[in-house]
Coordinates of C-alpha atoms in Angstrom, one line a residue:
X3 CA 135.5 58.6 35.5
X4 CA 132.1 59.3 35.7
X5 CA 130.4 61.6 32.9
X6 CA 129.2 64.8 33.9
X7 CA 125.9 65.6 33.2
X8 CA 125.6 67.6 29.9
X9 CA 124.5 70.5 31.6
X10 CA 127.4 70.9 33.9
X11 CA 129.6 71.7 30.8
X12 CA 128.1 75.7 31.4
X13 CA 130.1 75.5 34.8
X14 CA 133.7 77.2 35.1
X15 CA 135.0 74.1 37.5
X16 CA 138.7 76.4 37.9
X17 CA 136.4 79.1 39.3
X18 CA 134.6 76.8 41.6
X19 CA 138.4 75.2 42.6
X20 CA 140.1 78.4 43.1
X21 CA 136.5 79.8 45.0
X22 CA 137.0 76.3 47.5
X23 CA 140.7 76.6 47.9
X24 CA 140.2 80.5 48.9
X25 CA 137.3 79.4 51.4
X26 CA 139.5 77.0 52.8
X27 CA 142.4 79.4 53.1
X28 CA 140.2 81.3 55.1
X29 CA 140.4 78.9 58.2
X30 CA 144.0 77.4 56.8
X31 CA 146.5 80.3 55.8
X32 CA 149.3 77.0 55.5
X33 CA 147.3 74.6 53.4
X34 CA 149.4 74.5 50.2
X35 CA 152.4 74.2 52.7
X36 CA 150.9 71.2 54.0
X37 CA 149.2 69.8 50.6
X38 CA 153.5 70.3 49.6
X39 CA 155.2 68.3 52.6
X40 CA 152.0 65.6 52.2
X41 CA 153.6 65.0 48.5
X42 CA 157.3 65.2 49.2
X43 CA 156.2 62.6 51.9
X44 CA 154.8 60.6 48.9
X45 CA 157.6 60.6 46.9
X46 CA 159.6 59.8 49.4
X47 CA 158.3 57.2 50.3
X48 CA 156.7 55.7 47.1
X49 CA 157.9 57.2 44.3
X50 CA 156.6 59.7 41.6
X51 CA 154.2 57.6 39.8
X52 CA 152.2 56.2 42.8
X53 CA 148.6 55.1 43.0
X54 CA 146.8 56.8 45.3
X55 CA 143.6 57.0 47.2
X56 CA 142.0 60.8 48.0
X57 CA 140.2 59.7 50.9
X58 CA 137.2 61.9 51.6
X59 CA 138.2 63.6 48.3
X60 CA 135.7 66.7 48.4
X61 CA 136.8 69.2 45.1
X62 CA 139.4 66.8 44.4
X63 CA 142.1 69.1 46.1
X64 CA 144.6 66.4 46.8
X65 CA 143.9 64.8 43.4
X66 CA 144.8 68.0 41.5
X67 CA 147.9 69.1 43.2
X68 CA 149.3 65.3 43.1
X69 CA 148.8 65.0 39.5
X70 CA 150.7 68.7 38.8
X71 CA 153.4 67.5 40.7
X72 CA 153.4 63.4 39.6
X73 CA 151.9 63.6 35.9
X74 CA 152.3 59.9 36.0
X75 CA 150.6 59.4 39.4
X76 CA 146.6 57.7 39.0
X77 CA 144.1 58.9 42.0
X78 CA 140.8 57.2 43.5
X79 CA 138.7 60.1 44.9
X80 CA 136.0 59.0 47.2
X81 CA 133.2 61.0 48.9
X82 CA 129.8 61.4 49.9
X83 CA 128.8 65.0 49.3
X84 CA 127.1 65.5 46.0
X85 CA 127.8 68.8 45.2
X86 CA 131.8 68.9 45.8
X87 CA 131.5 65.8 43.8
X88 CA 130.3 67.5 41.2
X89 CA 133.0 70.3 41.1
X90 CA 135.2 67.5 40.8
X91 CA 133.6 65.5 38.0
X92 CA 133.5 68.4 36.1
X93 CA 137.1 69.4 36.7
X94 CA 138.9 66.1 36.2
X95 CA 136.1 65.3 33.4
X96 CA 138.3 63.5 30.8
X97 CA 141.4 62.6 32.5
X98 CA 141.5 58.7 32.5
X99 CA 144.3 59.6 35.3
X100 CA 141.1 60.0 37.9
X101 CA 138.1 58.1 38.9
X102 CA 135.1 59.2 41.2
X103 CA 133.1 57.0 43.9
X104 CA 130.1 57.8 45.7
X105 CA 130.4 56.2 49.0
X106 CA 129.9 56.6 52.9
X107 CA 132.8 56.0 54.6
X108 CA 130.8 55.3 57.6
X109 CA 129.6 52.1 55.7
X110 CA 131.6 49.2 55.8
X111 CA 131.5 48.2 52.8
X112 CA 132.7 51.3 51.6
X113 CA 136.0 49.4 50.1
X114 CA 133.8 47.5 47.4
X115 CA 133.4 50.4 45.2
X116 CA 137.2 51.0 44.9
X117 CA 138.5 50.0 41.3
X118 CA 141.6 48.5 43.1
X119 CA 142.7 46.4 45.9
X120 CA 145.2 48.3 47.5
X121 CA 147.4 51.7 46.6
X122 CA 150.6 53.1 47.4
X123 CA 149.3 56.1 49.0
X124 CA 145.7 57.4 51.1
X125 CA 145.8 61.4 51.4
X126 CA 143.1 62.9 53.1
X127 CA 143.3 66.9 54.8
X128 CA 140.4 68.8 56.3
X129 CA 138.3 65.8 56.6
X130 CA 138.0 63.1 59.1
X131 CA 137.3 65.5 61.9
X132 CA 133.6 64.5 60.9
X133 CA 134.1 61.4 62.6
X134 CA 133.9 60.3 66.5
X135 CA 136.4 58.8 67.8
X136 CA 135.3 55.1 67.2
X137 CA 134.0 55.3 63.8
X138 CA 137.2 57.1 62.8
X139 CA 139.3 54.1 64.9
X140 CA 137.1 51.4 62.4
X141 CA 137.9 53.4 59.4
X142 CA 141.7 53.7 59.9
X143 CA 141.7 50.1 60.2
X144 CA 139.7 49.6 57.3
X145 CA 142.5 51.8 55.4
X146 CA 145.0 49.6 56.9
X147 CA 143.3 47.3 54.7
X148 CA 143.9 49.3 51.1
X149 CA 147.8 50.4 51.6
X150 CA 150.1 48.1 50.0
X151 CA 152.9 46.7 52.6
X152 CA 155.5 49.7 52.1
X153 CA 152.7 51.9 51.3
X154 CA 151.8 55.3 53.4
X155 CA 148.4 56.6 54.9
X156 CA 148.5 60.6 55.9
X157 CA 146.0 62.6 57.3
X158 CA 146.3 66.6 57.7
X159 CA 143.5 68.0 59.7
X160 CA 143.1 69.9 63.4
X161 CA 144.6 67.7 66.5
X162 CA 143.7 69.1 69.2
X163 CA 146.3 68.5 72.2
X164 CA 144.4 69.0 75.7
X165 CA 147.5 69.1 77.6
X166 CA 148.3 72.6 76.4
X167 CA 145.0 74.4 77.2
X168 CA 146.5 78.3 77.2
X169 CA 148.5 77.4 74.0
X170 CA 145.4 76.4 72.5
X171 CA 143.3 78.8 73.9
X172 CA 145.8 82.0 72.6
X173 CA 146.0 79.9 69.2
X174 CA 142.3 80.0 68.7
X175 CA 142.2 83.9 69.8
X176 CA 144.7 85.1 67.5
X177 CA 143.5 82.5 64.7
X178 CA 140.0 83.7 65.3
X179 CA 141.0 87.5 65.0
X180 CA 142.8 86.7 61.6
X181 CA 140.1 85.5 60.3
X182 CA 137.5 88.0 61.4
X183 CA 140.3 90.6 59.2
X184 CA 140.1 88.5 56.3
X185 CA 136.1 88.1 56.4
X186 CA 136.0 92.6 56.6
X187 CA 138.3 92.1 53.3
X188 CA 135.7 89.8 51.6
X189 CA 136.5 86.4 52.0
X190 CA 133.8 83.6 52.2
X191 CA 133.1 81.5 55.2
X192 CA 131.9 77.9 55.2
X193 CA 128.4 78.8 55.5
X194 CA 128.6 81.9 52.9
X195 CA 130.4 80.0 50.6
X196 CA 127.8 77.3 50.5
X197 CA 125.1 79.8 50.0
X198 CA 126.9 81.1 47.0
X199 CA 126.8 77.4 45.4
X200 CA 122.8 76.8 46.8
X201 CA 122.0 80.0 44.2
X202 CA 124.1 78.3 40.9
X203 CA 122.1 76.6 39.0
X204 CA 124.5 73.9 38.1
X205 CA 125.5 73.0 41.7
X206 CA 122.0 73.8 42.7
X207 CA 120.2 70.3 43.4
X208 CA 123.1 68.6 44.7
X209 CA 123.9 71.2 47.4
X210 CA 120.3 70.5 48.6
X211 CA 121.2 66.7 48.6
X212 CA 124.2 67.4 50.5
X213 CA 122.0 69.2 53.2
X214 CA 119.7 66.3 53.3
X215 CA 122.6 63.8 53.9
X216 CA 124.8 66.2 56.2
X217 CA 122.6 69.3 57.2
X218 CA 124.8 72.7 58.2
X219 CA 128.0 70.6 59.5
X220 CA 128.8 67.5 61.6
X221 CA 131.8 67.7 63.4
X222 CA 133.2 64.8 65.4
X223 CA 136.1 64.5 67.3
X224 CA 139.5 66.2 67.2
X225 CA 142.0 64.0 69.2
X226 CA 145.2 64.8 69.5
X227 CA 148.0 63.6 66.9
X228 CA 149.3 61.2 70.1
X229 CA 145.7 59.5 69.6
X230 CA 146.1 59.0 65.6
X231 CA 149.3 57.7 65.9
X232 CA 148.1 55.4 68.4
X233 CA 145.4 54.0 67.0
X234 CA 146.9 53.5 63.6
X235 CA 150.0 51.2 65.1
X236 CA 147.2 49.6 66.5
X237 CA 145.6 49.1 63.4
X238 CA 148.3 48.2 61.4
X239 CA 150.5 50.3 60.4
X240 CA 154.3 49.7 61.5
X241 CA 155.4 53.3 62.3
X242 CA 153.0 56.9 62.9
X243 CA 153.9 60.1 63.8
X244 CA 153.6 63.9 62.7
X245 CA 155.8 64.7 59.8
X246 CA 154.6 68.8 59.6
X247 CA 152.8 70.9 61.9
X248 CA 151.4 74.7 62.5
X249 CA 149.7 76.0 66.0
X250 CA 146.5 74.3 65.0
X251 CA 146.7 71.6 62.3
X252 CA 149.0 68.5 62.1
X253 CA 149.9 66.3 59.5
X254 CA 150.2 62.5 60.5
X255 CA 152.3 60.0 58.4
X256 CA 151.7 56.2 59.1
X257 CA 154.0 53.7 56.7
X258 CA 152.7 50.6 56.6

């Protein structure tokens, strides 16, 4: 793992973890449902000591419940953003369990910086929404390329069906008024709770990097879970399909 820099050892990182994970919450009331079935998935399907690849990796999230539950599980957490990567350094900081990469996974050559070949696992949740459709088609098959025969991708994030549009139309009413109740009670938004992190003076400088690379969001596309299935048997995986689901967020197993 990367060393943090000597001044980060003033942050409380299990603040700044339990702050994100309330953020997210915010927009996902069933995320630690989801971040459950993702891992009984994993041990299903490649034991309890897997390696595994946090794709898009953010806080480390993934990373943190995987090794709770699998103490003898290893995870690869990659990302871009400067400041979650930060939060992350400083939380795994020590644990030989978990290494860090910088890297676009819009470059192609994102697979270089990996310390391994291939792993028994790729998690990613909240994520890949960032991406367009064809970018996120080149990266699933550049995944294709890291999982180990036998091994599982999954991705948990919003899949939008546009066959249903009054399902998904009273989804996002009713989602959108639950949050609006939550926000009157205090919670942070997306944008509030990166204010919050512009004004530490730790995470400071590389939330202004993260602007610079990202600015205030980037969303992509949002196909629907028949689309990532798709794509991925296309890419190479053998079987793909939803293994949990709420009104608004899927999440897709493919086994390769």
């Amino acid at each position: 793992m990367t060393d943090a820099d000597t001044t980060t050892t003033t942050a409380d990182w299990q603040a700044w973890q339990k702050s994100w994970d309330r953020q997210q919450e915010w927009y996902l009331p069933d995320r630690e449902e989801r971040f459950r079935i993702m891992l009984d998935m994993v041990e299903a399907l490649v034991g309890t000591a897997p390696r595994v690849l946090d794709l898009a990796c953010g806080t480390g999230s993934i990373t943190a419940r995987l090794l709770a539950r699998f103490p003898e599980a290893t995870s690869t957490g990659v990302d871009l953003d400067p400041a979650l990567l930060t939060i992350a350094e400083g939380t795994f900081a020590g644990d030989e369990r978990v290494s860090l990469v910088t890297a676009d996974l819009k470059d192609p050559d994102w697979r270089a910086k990996l310390p391994y070949d291939s792993y028994d696992a790729v998690l990613t949740a909240t994520a890949l929404h960032w991406l367009h459709r064809e970018p996120l088609a080149d990266l699933y098959g550049q995944v294709a390329g890291v999982v180990r025969d036998g091994g599982v991708f999954m991705n948990a994030d919003h899949m939008i069906d546009e066959t249903t549009p009054r399902i998904n139309a009273a989804e996002r009413a009713q989602r959108h008024a639950r949050m609006e109740r939550a926000e009157r009670d205090g919670v942070l938004d997306w944008s509030q709770w990166w204010q919050l992190a512009a004004k530490d003076p730790v995470l400071a400088e590389p939330t202004a990097r993260r602007y610079e690379i990202y600015g205030e969001h980037a969303d992509g596309d949002m196909p629907s879970a028949a689309w990532h299935a798709r794509v991925l048997r296309e890419k190479g995986f053998a079987e793909a399909r939803p293994v949990w689901c709420s009104p608004s967020d899927t999440l897709l197993l493919a086994l390769k």
